mmCIF file of C-alpha atoms in Angstrom:
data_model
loop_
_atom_site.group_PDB
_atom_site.id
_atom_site.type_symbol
_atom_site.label_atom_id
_atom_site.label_comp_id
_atom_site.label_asym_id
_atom_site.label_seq_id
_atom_site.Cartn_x
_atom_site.Cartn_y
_atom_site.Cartn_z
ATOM 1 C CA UNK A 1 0.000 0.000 0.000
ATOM 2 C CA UNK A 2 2.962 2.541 0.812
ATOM 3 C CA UNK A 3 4.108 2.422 -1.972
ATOM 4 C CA UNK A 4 1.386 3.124 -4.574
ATOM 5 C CA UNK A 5 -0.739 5.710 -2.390
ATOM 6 C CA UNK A 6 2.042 8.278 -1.858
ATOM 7 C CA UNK A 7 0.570 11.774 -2.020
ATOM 8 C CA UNK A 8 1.638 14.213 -4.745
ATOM 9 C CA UNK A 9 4.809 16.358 -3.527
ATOM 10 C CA UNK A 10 3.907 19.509 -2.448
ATOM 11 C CA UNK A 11 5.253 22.938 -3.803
ATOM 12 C CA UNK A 12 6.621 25.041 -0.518
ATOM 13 C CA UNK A 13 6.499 28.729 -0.988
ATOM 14 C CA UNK A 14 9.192 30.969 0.047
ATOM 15 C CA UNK A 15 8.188 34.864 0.775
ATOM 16 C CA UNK A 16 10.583 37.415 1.235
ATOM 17 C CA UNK A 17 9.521 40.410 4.389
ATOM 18 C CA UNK A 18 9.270 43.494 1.964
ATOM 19 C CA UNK A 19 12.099 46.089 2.944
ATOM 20 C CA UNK A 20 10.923 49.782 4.248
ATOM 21 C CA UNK A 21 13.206 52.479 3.096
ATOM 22 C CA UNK A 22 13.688 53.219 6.870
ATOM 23 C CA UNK A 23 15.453 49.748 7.246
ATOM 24 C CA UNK A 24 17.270 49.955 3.911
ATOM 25 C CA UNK A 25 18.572 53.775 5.212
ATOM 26 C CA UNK A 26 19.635 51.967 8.244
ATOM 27 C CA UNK A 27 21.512 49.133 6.574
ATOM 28 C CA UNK A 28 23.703 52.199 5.834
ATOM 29 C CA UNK A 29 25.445 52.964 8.880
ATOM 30 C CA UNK A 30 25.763 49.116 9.893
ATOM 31 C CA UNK A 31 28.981 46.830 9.044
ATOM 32 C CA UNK A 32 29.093 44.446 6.295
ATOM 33 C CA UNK A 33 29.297 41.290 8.296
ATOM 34 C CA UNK A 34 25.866 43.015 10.298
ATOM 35 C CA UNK A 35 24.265 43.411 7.270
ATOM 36 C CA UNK A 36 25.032 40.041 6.096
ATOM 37 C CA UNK A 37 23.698 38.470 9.067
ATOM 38 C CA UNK A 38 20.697 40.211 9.801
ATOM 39 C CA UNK A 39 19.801 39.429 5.692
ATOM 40 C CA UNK A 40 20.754 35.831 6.223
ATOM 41 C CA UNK A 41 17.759 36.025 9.534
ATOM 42 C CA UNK A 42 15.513 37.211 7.351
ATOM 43 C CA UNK A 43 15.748 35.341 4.740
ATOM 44 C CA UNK A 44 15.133 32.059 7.592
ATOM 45 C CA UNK A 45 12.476 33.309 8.945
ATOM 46 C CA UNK A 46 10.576 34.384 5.670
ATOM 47 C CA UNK A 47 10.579 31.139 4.943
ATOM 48 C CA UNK A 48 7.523 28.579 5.127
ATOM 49 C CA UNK A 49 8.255 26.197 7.446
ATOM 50 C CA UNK A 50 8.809 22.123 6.066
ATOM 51 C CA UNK A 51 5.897 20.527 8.511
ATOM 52 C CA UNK A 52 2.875 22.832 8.354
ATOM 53 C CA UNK A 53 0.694 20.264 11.004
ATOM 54 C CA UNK A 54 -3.165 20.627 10.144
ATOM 55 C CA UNK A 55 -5.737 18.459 11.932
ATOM 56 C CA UNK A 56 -7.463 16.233 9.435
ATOM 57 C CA UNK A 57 -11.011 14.322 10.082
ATOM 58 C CA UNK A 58 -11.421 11.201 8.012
ATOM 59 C CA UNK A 59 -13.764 11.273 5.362
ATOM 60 C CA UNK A 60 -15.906 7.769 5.199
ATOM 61 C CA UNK A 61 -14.491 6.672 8.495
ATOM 62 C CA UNK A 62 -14.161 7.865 12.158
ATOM 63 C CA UNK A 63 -11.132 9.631 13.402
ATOM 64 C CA UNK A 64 -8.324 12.665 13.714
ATOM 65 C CA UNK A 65 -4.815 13.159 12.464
ATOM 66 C CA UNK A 66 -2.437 15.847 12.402
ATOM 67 C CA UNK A 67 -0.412 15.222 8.664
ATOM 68 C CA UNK A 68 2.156 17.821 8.222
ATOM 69 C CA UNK A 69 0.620 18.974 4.958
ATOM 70 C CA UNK A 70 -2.237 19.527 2.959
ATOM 71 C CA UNK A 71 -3.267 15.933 2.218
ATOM 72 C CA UNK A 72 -4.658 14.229 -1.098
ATOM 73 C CA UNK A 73 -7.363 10.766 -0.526
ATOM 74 C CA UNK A 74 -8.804 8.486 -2.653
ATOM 75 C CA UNK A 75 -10.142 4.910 -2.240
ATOM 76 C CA UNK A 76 -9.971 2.126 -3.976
ATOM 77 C CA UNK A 77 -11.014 -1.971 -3.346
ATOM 78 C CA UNK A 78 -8.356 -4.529 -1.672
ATOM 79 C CA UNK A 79 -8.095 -7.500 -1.131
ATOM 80 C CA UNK A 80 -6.928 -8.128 3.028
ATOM 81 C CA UNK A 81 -6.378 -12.332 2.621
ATOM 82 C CA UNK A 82 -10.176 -12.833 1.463
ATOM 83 C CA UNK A 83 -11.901 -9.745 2.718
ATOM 84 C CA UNK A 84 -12.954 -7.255 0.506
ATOM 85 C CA UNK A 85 -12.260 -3.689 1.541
ATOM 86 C CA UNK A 86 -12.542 -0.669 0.112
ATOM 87 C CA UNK A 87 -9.717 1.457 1.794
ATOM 88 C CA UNK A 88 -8.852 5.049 1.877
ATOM 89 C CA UNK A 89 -6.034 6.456 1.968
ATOM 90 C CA UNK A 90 -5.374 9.852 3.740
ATOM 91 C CA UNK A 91 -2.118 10.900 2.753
ATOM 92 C CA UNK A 92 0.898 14.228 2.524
ATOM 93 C CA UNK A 93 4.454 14.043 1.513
ATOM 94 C CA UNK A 94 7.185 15.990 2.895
ATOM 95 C CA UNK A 95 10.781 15.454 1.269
ATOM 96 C CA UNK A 96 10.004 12.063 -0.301
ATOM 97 C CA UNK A 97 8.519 10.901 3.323
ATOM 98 C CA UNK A 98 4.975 9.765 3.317
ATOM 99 C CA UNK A 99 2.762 10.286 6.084
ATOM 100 C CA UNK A 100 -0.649 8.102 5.764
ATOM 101 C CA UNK A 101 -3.868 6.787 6.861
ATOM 102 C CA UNK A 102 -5.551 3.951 5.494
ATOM 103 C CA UNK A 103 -9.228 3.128 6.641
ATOM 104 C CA UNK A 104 -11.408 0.612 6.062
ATOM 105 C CA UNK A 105 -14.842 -0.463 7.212
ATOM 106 C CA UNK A 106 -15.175 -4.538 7.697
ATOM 107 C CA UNK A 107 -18.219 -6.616 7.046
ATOM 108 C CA UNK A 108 -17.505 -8.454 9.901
ATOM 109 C CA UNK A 109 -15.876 -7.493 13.270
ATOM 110 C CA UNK A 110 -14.940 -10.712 13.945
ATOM 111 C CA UNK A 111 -12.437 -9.936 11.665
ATOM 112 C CA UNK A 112 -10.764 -7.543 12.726
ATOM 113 C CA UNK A 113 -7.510 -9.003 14.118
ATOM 114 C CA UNK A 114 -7.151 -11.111 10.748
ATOM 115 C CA UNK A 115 -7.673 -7.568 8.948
ATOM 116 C CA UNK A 116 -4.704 -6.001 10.531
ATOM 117 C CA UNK A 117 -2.563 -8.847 10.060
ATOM 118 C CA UNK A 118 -3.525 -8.567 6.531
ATOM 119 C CA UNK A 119 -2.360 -4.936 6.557
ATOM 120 C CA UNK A 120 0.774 -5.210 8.351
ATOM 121 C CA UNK A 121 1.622 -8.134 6.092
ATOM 122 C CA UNK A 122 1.351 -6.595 3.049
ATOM 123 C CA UNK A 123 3.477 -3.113 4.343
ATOM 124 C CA UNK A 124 6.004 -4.970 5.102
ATOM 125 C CA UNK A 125 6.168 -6.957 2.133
ATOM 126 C CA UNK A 126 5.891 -3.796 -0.491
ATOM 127 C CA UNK A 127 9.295 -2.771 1.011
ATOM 128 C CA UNK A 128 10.818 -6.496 0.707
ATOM 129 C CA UNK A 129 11.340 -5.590 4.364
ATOM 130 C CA UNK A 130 11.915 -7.103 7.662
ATOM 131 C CA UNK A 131 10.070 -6.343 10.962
ATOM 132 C CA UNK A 132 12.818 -4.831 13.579
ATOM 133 C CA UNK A 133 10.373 -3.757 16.633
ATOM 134 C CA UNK A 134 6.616 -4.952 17.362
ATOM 135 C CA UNK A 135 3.975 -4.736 19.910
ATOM 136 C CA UNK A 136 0.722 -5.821 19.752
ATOM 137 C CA UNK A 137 -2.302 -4.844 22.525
ATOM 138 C CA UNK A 138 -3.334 -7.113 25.896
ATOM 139 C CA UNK A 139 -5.754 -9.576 24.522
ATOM 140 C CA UNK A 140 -9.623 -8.806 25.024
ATOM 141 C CA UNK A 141 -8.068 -4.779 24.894
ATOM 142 C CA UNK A 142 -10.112 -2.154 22.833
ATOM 143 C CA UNK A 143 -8.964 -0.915 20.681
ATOM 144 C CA UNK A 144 -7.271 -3.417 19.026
ATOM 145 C CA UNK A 145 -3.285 -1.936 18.046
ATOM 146 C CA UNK A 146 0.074 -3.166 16.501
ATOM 147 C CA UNK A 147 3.017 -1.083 16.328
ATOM 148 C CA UNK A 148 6.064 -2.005 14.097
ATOM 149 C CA UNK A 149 9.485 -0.632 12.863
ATOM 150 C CA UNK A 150 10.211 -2.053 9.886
ATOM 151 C CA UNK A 151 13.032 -2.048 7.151
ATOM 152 C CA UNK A 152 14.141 -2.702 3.638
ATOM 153 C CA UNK A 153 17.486 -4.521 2.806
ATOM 154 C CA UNK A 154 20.017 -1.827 2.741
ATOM 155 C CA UNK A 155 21.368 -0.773 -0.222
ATOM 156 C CA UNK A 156 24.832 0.934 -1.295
ATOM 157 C CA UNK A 157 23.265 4.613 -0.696
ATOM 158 C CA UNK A 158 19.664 4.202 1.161
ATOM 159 C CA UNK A 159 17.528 1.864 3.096
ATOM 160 C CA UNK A 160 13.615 2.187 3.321
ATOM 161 C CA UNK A 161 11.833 2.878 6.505
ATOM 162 C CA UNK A 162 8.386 1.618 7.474
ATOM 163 C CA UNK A 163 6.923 3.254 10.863
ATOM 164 C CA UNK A 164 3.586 2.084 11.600
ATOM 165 C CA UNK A 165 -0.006 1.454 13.807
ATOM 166 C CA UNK A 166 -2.609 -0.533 13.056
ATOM 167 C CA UNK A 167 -5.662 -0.117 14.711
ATOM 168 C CA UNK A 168 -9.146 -1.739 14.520
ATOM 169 C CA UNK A 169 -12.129 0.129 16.409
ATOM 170 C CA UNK A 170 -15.642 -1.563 16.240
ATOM 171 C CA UNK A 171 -16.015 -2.464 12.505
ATOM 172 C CA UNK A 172 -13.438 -0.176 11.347
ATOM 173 C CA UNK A 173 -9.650 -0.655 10.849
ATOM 174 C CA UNK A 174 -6.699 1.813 10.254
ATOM 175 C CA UNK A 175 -3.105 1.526 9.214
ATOM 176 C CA UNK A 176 -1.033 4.497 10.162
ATOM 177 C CA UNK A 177 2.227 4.971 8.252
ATOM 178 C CA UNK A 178 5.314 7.065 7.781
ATOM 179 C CA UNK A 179 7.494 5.357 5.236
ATOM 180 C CA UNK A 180 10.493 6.571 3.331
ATOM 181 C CA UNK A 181 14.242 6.908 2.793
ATOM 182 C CA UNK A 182 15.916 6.418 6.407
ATOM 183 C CA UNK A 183 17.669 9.198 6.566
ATOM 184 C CA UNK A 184 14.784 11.366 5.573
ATOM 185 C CA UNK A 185 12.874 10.477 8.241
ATOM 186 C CA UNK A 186 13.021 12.675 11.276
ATOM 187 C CA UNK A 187 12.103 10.218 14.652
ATOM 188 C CA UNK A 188 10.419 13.022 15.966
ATOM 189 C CA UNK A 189 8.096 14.301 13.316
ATOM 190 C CA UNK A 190 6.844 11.313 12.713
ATOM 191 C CA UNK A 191 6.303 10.169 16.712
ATOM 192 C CA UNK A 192 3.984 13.831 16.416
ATOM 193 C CA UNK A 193 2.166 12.268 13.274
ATOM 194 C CA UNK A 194 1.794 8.381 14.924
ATOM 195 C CA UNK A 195 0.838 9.850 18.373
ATOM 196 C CA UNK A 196 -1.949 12.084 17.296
ATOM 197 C CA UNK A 197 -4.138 9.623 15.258
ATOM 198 C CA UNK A 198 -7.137 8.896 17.080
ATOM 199 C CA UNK A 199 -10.252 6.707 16.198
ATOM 200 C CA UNK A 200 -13.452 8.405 17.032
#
């Protein structure tokens, strides 16, 4: 799923502050190296910051994110080992790295646990990976999670990253991804992305 529902990159604007003649006038009586660091402060903080965190309600399906940009969806029919989903995906990109959220209504809610397995099956298997951290909910606990770390075999310059929750919630069922290069993913941007999905 990570894979083929990445969200279209997103163009980040960059605004300069407008100058006043009273600051350019003032430049004037100020050092070079002055000059060239106030101009270098400006030009940081006139920038748009990389993780513009908006609270997003799923559409179709109960619950709250914060994704770190403006997100795309759209839905299509899976297959989770013999049950017959349609899933949508939630999803932004920021620098290559995917932040998502995958729901799902079941027909059954006695399958729920067979669901997620489904899901964290085939996540793991899109990146030819292997599972390097899980943890799975008490037994008979609502609702039902797994949490992974998960990687792809490392290659000469990059290794994928799969950081994920599945949950399942009466007869609904998420999967809750950030997946891209390694090194592009910051720990703590996506523990902010993982932390604030909640089910409704």
């Amino acid at each position: 799923m990570a894979g083929g529902n990445q969200a279209s990159s997103l163009q980040i604007q960059y605004l300069l502050l407008p100058a006043t003649m009273s600051s350019m006038l003032k430049f004037r009586s100020l050092p070079l190296l002055k000059i060239a660091c106030l101009a270098g402060v400006l030009l940081l903080s006139a920038c748009s910051p990389k993780y513009n965190w908006r609270e997003v309600r799923g559409t179709g399906a109960p619950f709250t994110v914060m994704l770190p940009a403006k997100p795309a969806s759209h839905a299509r029919l899976i297959d989770l080992d013999g049950i017959a989903v349609t899933m949508t995906m939630t999803a932004a990109e920021v620098d290559g790295v995917t932040f998502a959220v995958g729901a799902a209504a079941l027909p059954d809610t006695t399958q729920s646990q067979q669901a997620l397995n489904a899901m964290k099956n085939g996540l793991v298997r899109n990146i030819n990976g292997t599972i390097r951290e899980e943890k799975s909910s008490p037994a008979g606990t609502t609702p039902i999670t797994i949490t992974l770390e998960a990687s792809s075999p490392p290659t000469q310059n990059s290794q994928r990253l799969l950081l994920a929750r599945f949950v399942a919630k009466g007869e609904h069922v998420y999967q809750v991804i950030v997946a891209g290069e390694e090194q592009a993913v910051s720990r703590e941007e996506a523990d902010t992305f993982l932390a604030s999905f909640k089910p409704d």
